[in-house]
PDB file of C-alpha atoms in Angstrom:
ATOM      1  CA  GLY A  19       0.059  -0.188  -0.143  1.00 55.00           C
ATOM      2  CA  ALA A  20       0.734   4.117  -0.269  1.00 83.00           C
ATOM      3  CA  GLY A  21       3.440   5.217   2.138  1.00 93.00           C
ATOM      4  CA  VAL A  22       3.090   8.154   4.314  1.00 96.00           C
ATOM      5  CA  SER A  23       3.076  11.256   2.523  1.00 97.00           C
ATOM      6  CA  GLN A  24       3.407  14.885   3.226  1.00 98.00           C
ATOM      7  CA  SER A  25       2.429  18.121   1.682  1.00 97.00           C
ATOM      8  CA  PRO A  26       3.815  20.394   0.786  1.00 97.00           C
ATOM      9  CA  SER A  27       6.817  18.966   0.079  1.00 97.00           C
ATOM     10  CA  ASN A  28       8.612  22.714   0.775  1.00 97.00           C
ATOM     11  CA  LYS A  29       7.838  25.799   2.265  1.00 98.00           C
ATOM     12  CA  VAL A  30       8.732  29.226   1.843  1.00 98.00           C
ATOM     13  CA  THR A  31       7.434  32.096   4.483  1.00 98.00           C
ATOM     14  CA  GLU A  32       8.612  35.193   5.976  1.00 97.00           C
ATOM     15  CA  LYS A  33       8.899  35.496   9.650  1.00 97.00           C
ATOM     16  CA  GLY A  34       5.882  35.917  11.318  1.00 98.00           C
ATOM     17  CA  LYS A  35       3.356  34.259   8.912  1.00 98.00           C
ATOM     18  CA  ASP A  36       1.614  30.981   9.780  1.00 98.00           C
ATOM     19  CA  VAL A  37       2.438  28.132   7.981  1.00 98.00           C
ATOM     20  CA  GLU A  38      -0.132  24.471   8.328  1.00 98.00           C
ATOM     21  CA  LEU A  39       2.032  21.103   7.425  1.00 98.00           C
ATOM     22  CA  ARG A  40       0.110  18.066   6.392  1.00 98.00           C
ATOM     23  CA  CYS A  41       0.684  14.336   7.153  1.00 98.00           C
ATOM     24  CA  ASP A  42      -1.060  11.437   5.507  1.00 97.00           C
ATOM     25  CA  PRO A  43      -0.429   8.171   7.302  1.00 96.00           C
ATOM     26  CA  ILE A  44      -0.185   4.659   6.257  1.00 95.00           C
ATOM     27  CA  SER A  45      -3.949   3.212   6.089  1.00 93.00           C
ATOM     28  CA  GLY A  46      -4.667   1.921   9.506  1.00 90.00           C
ATOM     29  CA  HIS A  47      -1.676   2.951  11.533  1.00 92.00           C
ATOM     30  CA  THR A  48      -3.225   4.293  14.834  1.00 92.00           C
ATOM     31  CA  ALA A  49      -0.155   5.853  16.266  1.00 94.00           C
ATOM     32  CA  LEU A  50       1.595   9.087  14.493  1.00 96.00           C
ATOM     33  CA  TYR A  51       4.607  11.340  15.080  1.00 97.00           C
ATOM     34  CA  TRP A  52       5.686  14.400  14.535  1.00 98.00           C
ATOM     35  CA  TYR A  53       9.764  14.831  14.397  1.00 98.00           C
ATOM     36  CA  ARG A  54      12.201  17.936  13.352  1.00 97.00           C
ATOM     37  CA  GLN A  55      15.242  17.386  11.458  1.00 96.00           C
ATOM     38  CA  SER A  56      17.494  20.408  11.451  1.00 92.00           C
ATOM     39  CA  LEU A  57      21.340  20.655  11.013  1.00 80.00           C
ATOM     40  CA  GLY A  58      22.146  21.567  14.482  1.00 66.00           C
ATOM     41  CA  GLN A  59      19.626  19.612  16.054  1.00 70.00           C
ATOM     42  CA  GLY A  60      19.620  16.258  14.706  1.00 80.00           C
ATOM     43  CA  LEU A  61      16.103  14.245  14.564  1.00 93.00           C
ATOM     44  CA  GLU A  62      14.261  15.501  17.492  1.00 95.00           C
ATOM     45  CA  PHE A  63      10.580  14.609  18.674  1.00 96.00           C
ATOM     46  CA  LEU A  64       7.676  16.794  18.762  1.00 97.00           C
ATOM     47  CA  ILE A  65       4.580  15.707  19.576  1.00 97.00           C
ATOM     48  CA  TYR A  66       2.975  11.167  19.882  1.00 96.00           C
ATOM     49  CA  PHE A  67      -0.984  11.005  18.558  1.00 95.00           C
ATOM     50  CA  GLN A  68      -2.980   7.792  19.334  1.00 93.00           C
ATOM     51  CA  GLY A  69      -5.980   8.180  17.520  1.00 92.00           C
ATOM     52  CA  ASN A  70      -7.098  12.032  17.532  1.00 94.00           C
ATOM     53  CA  SER A  71      -6.020  12.320  21.343  1.00 94.00           C
ATOM     54  CA  ALA A  72      -2.098  13.479  21.711  1.00 93.00           C
ATOM     55  CA  PRO A  73      -1.236  12.038  24.938  1.00 92.00           C
ATOM     56  CA  ASP A  74       2.642  13.636  24.316  1.00 94.00           C
ATOM     57  CA  LYS A  75       3.299  16.883  23.414  1.00 96.00           C
ATOM     58  CA  SER A  76       6.539  17.283  24.870  1.00 94.00           C
ATOM     59  CA  GLY A  77       8.460  17.553  22.197  1.00 95.00           C
ATOM     60  CA  LEU A  78       6.765  20.970  21.136  1.00 97.00           C
ATOM     61  CA  PRO A  79       9.432  23.841  21.542  1.00 95.00           C
ATOM     62  CA  SER A  80       6.750  26.706  22.081  1.00 96.00           C
ATOM     63  CA  ASP A  81       3.133  27.433  22.062  1.00 96.00           C
ATOM     64  CA  ARG A  82       3.605  28.947  18.579  1.00 98.00           C
ATOM     65  CA  PHE A  83       3.227  25.109  17.524  1.00 98.00           C
ATOM     66  CA  SER A  84       0.495  22.671  17.745  1.00 98.00           C
ATOM     67  CA  ALA A  85      -0.724  20.397  15.840  1.00 98.00           C
ATOM     68  CA  GLU A  86      -4.006  18.152  15.347  1.00 97.00           C
ATOM     69  CA  ARG A  87      -5.561  15.132  13.896  1.00 97.00           C
ATOM     70  CA  THR A  88      -8.815  14.184  12.362  1.00 93.00           C
ATOM     71  CA  GLY A  89     -10.627  11.005  11.936  1.00 91.00           C
ATOM     72  CA  GLY A  90      -7.721   8.446  13.218  1.00 87.00           C
ATOM     73  CA  SER A  91      -6.425   9.919  10.082  1.00 93.00           C
ATOM     74  CA  VAL A  92      -4.654  13.381   8.530  1.00 97.00           C
ATOM     75  CA  SER A  93      -2.814  15.447  10.712  1.00 98.00           C
ATOM     76  CA  THR A  94      -1.992  18.864  10.657  1.00 98.00           C
ATOM     77  CA  LEU A  95       1.979  20.340  12.352  1.00 98.00           C
ATOM     78  CA  THR A  96       0.585  24.307  12.848  1.00 98.00           C
ATOM     79  CA  ILE A  97       3.490  26.737  13.442  1.00 98.00           C
ATOM     80  CA  GLN A  98       2.243  29.990  14.074  1.00 98.00           C
ATOM     81  CA  ARG A  99       4.347  33.447  13.906  1.00 98.00           C
ATOM     82  CA  THR A 100       6.820  31.657  12.241  1.00 98.00           C
ATOM     83  CA  GLN A 101      11.074  32.247  13.277  1.00 97.00           C
ATOM     84  CA  GLN A 102      14.173  32.025  11.026  1.00 96.00           C
ATOM     85  CA  GLU A 103      14.853  29.275  14.217  1.00 95.00           C
ATOM     86  CA  ASP A 104      12.109  27.258  12.843  1.00 96.00           C
ATOM     87  CA  SER A 105      13.495  26.366   9.407  1.00 96.00           C
ATOM     88  CA  ALA A 106      13.709  22.642   9.811  1.00 97.00           C
ATOM     89  CA  VAL A 107      12.483  19.452   7.673  1.00 97.00           C
ATOM     90  CA  TYR A 108       9.569  18.682   9.601  1.00 98.00           C
ATOM     91  CA  LEU A 109       9.207  14.779   9.359  1.00 98.00           C
ATOM     92  CA  CYS A 110       5.682  12.329  10.467  1.00 98.00           C
ATOM     93  CA  ALA A 111       5.637   8.856  10.833  1.00 97.00           C
ATOM     94  CA  SER A 112       3.338   6.687  11.416  1.00 96.00           C
ATOM     95  CA  ARG A 113       3.572   2.519  13.189  1.00 93.00           C
ATOM     96  CA  ARG A 114       1.087   0.033  13.668  1.00 88.00           C
ATOM     97  CA  ASP A 115      -0.803   0.050  17.227  1.00 75.00           C
ATOM     98  CA  GLY A 116       0.641  -2.100  19.911  1.00 68.00           C
ATOM     99  CA  VAL A 117       4.313  -2.040  21.439  1.00 63.00           C
ATOM    100  CA  GLY A 118       7.920  -1.804  19.274  1.00 66.00           C
ATOM    101  CA  GLY A 119       6.236  -1.574  15.815  1.00 78.00           C
ATOM    102  CA  THR A 120       8.493  -0.224  12.911  1.00 89.00           C
ATOM    103  CA  GLN A 121       7.890   4.054  12.655  1.00 93.00           C
ATOM    104  CA  TYR A 122       7.586   4.725   8.704  1.00 95.00           C
ATOM    105  CA  PHE A 123       8.371   7.992   7.886  1.00 96.00           C
ATOM    106  CA  GLY A 124       7.300  10.228   5.201  1.00 97.00           C
ATOM    107  CA  PRO A 125       9.579  12.747   3.097  1.00 96.00           C
ATOM    108  CA  GLY A 126       9.416  15.492   5.170  1.00 97.00           C
ATOM    109  CA  THR A 127       8.635  18.977   4.113  1.00 98.00           C
ATOM    110  CA  ARG A 128      11.213  21.146   3.989  1.00 97.00           C
ATOM    111  CA  LEU A 129      10.205  24.681   5.824  1.00 98.00           C
ATOM    112  CA  THR A 130      12.000  27.683   5.098  1.00 97.00           C
ATOM    113  CA  VAL A 131      11.644  31.149   6.952  1.00 97.00           C
ATOM    114  CA  LEU A 132      13.263  34.070   5.255  1.00 96.00           C
TER     115      LEU A 132
ATOM    116  CA  GLN B  15      20.161  16.295  26.932  1.00 55.00           C
ATOM    117  CA  GLN B  16      21.739  13.524  24.431  1.00 63.00           C
ATOM    118  CA  GLN B  17      20.368  10.166  25.849  1.00 90.00           C
ATOM    119  CA  VAL B  18      22.147   8.427  22.614  1.00 96.00           C
ATOM    120  CA  LYS B  19      25.309   9.512  21.787  1.00 96.00           C
ATOM    121  CA  GLN B  20      26.646   8.313  18.212  1.00 97.00           C
ATOM    122  CA  SER B  21      29.420   7.755  16.336  1.00 97.00           C
ATOM    123  CA  PRO B  22      31.654   8.424  13.829  1.00 97.00           C
ATOM    124  CA  GLN B  23      29.895  12.205  12.769  1.00 95.00           C
ATOM    125  CA  SER B  24      31.156  11.046   8.988  1.00 97.00           C
ATOM    126  CA  LEU B  25      32.885   7.748   7.709  1.00 98.00           C
ATOM    127  CA  ILE B  26      34.809   6.938   4.580  1.00 98.00           C
ATOM    128  CA  VAL B  27      34.998   3.258   3.585  1.00 98.00           C
ATOM    129  CA  GLN B  28      36.326   1.676   0.898  1.00 98.00           C
ATOM    130  CA  LYS B  29      34.153  -0.530  -1.065  1.00 98.00           C
ATOM    131  CA  GLY B  30      33.796  -4.162  -0.075  1.00 98.00           C
ATOM    132  CA  GLY B  31      35.386  -2.990   3.270  1.00 98.00           C
ATOM    133  CA  ILE B  32      33.237  -3.468   6.855  1.00 98.00           C
ATOM    134  CA  SER B  33      31.245  -0.179   7.853  1.00 98.00           C
ATOM    135  CA  ILE B  34      31.460   0.558  11.774  1.00 98.00           C
ATOM    136  CA  ILE B  35      28.715   2.866  13.526  1.00 98.00           C
ATOM    137  CA  ASN B  36      28.559   3.080  17.208  1.00 98.00           C
ATOM    138  CA  CYS B  37      26.104   4.227  19.392  1.00 98.00           C
ATOM    139  CA  ALA B  38      25.524   4.540  23.359  1.00 98.00           C
ATOM    140  CA  TYR B  39      22.541   5.167  25.153  1.00 97.00           C
ATOM    141  CA  GLU B  40      21.852   6.294  28.974  1.00 94.00           C
ATOM    142  CA  ASN B  41      18.121   5.055  29.297  1.00 92.00           C
ATOM    143  CA  THR B  42      17.840   1.797  31.144  1.00 92.00           C
ATOM    144  CA  ALA B  43      14.006   2.073  29.593  1.00 90.00           C
ATOM    145  CA  PHE B  44      14.975   1.867  26.304  1.00 92.00           C
ATOM    146  CA  ASP B  45      13.751  -1.460  24.904  1.00 91.00           C
ATOM    147  CA  TYR B  46      13.782  -1.251  21.333  1.00 93.00           C
ATOM    148  CA  PHE B  47      16.887  -0.141  19.229  1.00 95.00           C
ATOM    149  CA  PRO B  48      16.482   0.623  15.142  1.00 95.00           C
ATOM    150  CA  TRP B  49      18.698   1.617  12.864  1.00 97.00           C
ATOM    151  CA  TYR B  50      17.381   4.544   9.883  1.00 97.00           C
ATOM    152  CA  GLN B  51      19.095   4.923   6.750  1.00 97.00           C
ATOM    153  CA  GLN B  52      18.458   8.308   4.726  1.00 96.00           C
ATOM    154  CA  PHE B  53      19.469   9.405   1.458  1.00 95.00           C
ATOM    155  CA  PRO B  54      18.994  13.114   0.820  1.00 92.00           C
ATOM    156  CA  GLY B  55      15.826  14.473  -0.023  1.00 90.00           C
ATOM    157  CA  LYS B  56      13.940  11.323   1.619  1.00 93.00           C
ATOM    158  CA  GLY B  57      13.003  10.110   4.640  1.00 94.00           C
ATOM    159  CA  PRO B  58      14.428   7.650   7.038  1.00 96.00           C
ATOM    160  CA  ALA B  59      14.173   4.056   6.166  1.00 96.00           C
ATOM    161  CA  LEU B  60      14.008   0.792   8.631  1.00 95.00           C
ATOM    162  CA  LEU B  61      16.468  -0.752   7.625  1.00 96.00           C
ATOM    163  CA  ILE B  62      17.266  -3.140  11.123  1.00 96.00           C
ATOM    164  CA  ALA B  63      15.957  -3.282  14.627  1.00 95.00           C
ATOM    165  CA  ILE B  64      17.197  -5.234  17.754  1.00 95.00           C
ATOM    166  CA  ARG B  65      15.859  -5.703  21.408  1.00 92.00           C
ATOM    167  CA  PRO B  66      18.265  -6.287  24.111  1.00 90.00           C
ATOM    168  CA  ASP B  67      16.938 -10.063  24.884  1.00 91.00           C
ATOM    169  CA  VAL B  68      19.790 -10.802  22.350  1.00 93.00           C
ATOM    170  CA  SER B  69      23.102  -9.843  21.256  1.00 95.00           C
ATOM    171  CA  GLU B  70      23.345  -9.749  17.850  1.00 96.00           C
ATOM    172  CA  LYS B  71      20.610  -9.724  14.904  1.00 97.00           C
ATOM    173  CA  LYS B  72      21.998 -10.216  10.791  1.00 97.00           C
ATOM    174  CA  GLU B  73      19.817  -9.046   7.879  1.00 96.00           C
ATOM    175  CA  GLY B  74      21.836  -9.655   4.738  1.00 97.00           C
ATOM    176  CA  ARG B  75      25.007  -7.226   4.999  1.00 98.00           C
ATOM    177  CA  PHE B  76      23.690  -5.795   7.755  1.00 98.00           C
ATOM    178  CA  THR B  77      24.881  -6.806  11.512  1.00 97.00           C
ATOM    179  CA  ILE B  78      23.629  -5.129  14.521  1.00 97.00           C
ATOM    180  CA  SER B  79      26.059  -6.581  17.392  1.00 96.00           C
ATOM    181  CA  PHE B  80      24.263  -5.298  21.364  1.00 96.00           C
ATOM    182  CA  ASN B  81      25.849  -5.182  24.450  1.00 96.00           C
ATOM    183  CA  LYS B  82      23.803  -4.337  27.217  1.00 94.00           C
ATOM    184  CA  SER B  83      25.938  -4.277  30.204  1.00 94.00           C
ATOM    185  CA  ALA B  84      27.932  -1.340  28.706  1.00 96.00           C
ATOM    186  CA  LYS B  85      24.856   0.442  26.614  1.00 96.00           C
ATOM    187  CA  GLN B  86      26.449   0.246  23.852  1.00 97.00           C
ATOM    188  CA  PHE B  87      25.298  -1.041  20.170  1.00 98.00           C
ATOM    189  CA  SER B  88      26.310  -0.787  16.866  1.00 98.00           C
ATOM    190  CA  LEU B  89      25.682  -1.696  13.062  1.00 98.00           C
ATOM    191  CA  HIS B  90      28.264  -3.396  10.888  1.00 98.00           C
ATOM    192  CA  ILE B  91      27.850  -2.949   7.167  1.00 98.00           C
ATOM    193  CA  MET B  92      29.241  -5.606   5.537  1.00 98.00           C
ATOM    194  CA  ASP B  93      30.744  -5.386   1.777  1.00 98.00           C
ATOM    195  CA  SER B  94      29.976  -2.251   1.575  1.00 98.00           C
ATOM    196  CA  GLN B  95      28.669  -0.610  -1.848  1.00 98.00           C
ATOM    197  CA  PRO B  96      28.352   2.318  -3.185  1.00 97.00           C
ATOM    198  CA  GLY B  97      24.757   2.393  -2.861  1.00 97.00           C
ATOM    199  CA  ASP B  98      25.525   2.227   1.046  1.00 98.00           C
ATOM    200  CA  SER B  99      25.898   5.725   0.905  1.00 98.00           C
ATOM    201  CA  ALA B 100      23.728   7.948   2.878  1.00 97.00           C
ATOM    202  CA  THR B 101      23.213   8.765   6.148  1.00 96.00           C
ATOM    203  CA  TYR B 102      22.484   6.571   8.925  1.00 97.00           C
ATOM    204  CA  PHE B 103      20.878   7.342  12.685  1.00 97.00           C
ATOM    205  CA  CYS B 104      20.453   4.692  15.532  1.00 97.00           C
ATOM    206  CA  ALA B 105      17.884   5.281  17.742  1.00 96.00           C
ATOM    207  CA  ALA B 106      16.016   4.115  21.104  1.00 95.00           C
ATOM    208  CA  SER B 107      12.352   3.589  22.462  1.00 92.00           C
ATOM    209  CA  SER B 108      10.669   2.746  25.623  1.00 88.00           C
ATOM    210  CA  PRO B 109       7.292   1.507  26.202  1.00 82.00           C
ATOM    211  CA  PHE B 110       6.940   4.328  28.778  1.00 78.00           C
ATOM    212  CA  GLY B 111       7.641   6.502  26.284  1.00 72.00           C
ATOM    213  CA  ASN B 112       4.851   6.346  23.785  1.00 86.00           C
ATOM    214  CA  GLU B 113       7.466   4.370  21.635  1.00 88.00           C
ATOM    215  CA  LYS B 114       8.942   7.851  20.612  1.00 92.00           C
ATOM    216  CA  LEU B 115      12.318   7.518  18.960  1.00 94.00           C
ATOM    217  CA  THR B 116      15.620   9.366  20.049  1.00 95.00           C
ATOM    218  CA  PHE B 117      17.880   9.666  17.290  1.00 96.00           C
ATOM    219  CA  GLY B 118      21.736   9.810  17.705  1.00 96.00           C
ATOM    220  CA  THR B 119      23.197  12.778  15.679  1.00 94.00           C
ATOM    221  CA  GLY B 120      23.621  10.551  12.457  1.00 95.00           C
ATOM    222  CA  THR B 121      26.416   9.337  10.962  1.00 96.00           C
ATOM    223  CA  ARG B 122      27.234  10.550   6.681  1.00 96.00           C
ATOM    224  CA  LEU B 123      28.412   7.116   5.198  1.00 98.00           C
ATOM    225  CA  THR B 124      30.950   7.132   1.850  1.00 98.00           C
ATOM    226  CA  ILE B 125      31.723   4.273  -0.260  1.00 98.00           C
ATOM    227  CA  ILE B 126      34.341   4.579  -2.569  1.00 97.00           C
ATOM    228  CA  PRO B 127      35.572   2.583  -4.895  1.00 92.00           C
TER     229      PRO B 127
END
């Protein structure tokens, strides 16, 4: 079946604007994760969804970041009032329910804040 | 706080040689240790993974060695090929942490002819 898809693949925005990044997980995967990959910080966890609930938001760097998931499927990561330090690749991963399942990653959205 | 330390940062290996990447972790609650391979412009893809109940796992040319007492694990790529040139990330997760992955900082591997 299809893998994890993300859109847009690239996003260039101006400082202070809001952006929305979309993730379509693998069908039937109940767990969904957002990660951020930046040159200085490597790959870091942002938020975890189980179904439509987000029991772990511990990685969100500030209150400018939020995410939601609807229908147990699509997830949107929103960054408000973007800053230059938000420039990074935002990766989404999904996992089948259960312990220790493989996380499958999408291709990412490259965000550039000018 | 870096919970998974990875070395080396970059590695150059001749074609046919053995590539070795090392990782060390701190959190004893970690019980799942995957290695991901990432090509430029792509998301990370699972290569091989191990749990602490075994000391070694082999899949084709790729082997994970795991030392629970030392809290270390490593990836060995035998007969390295130019197509193996990529960035490799070790990671770890815990069932008490919602299985979220804590990644090492990555190793850029280059295989030269």
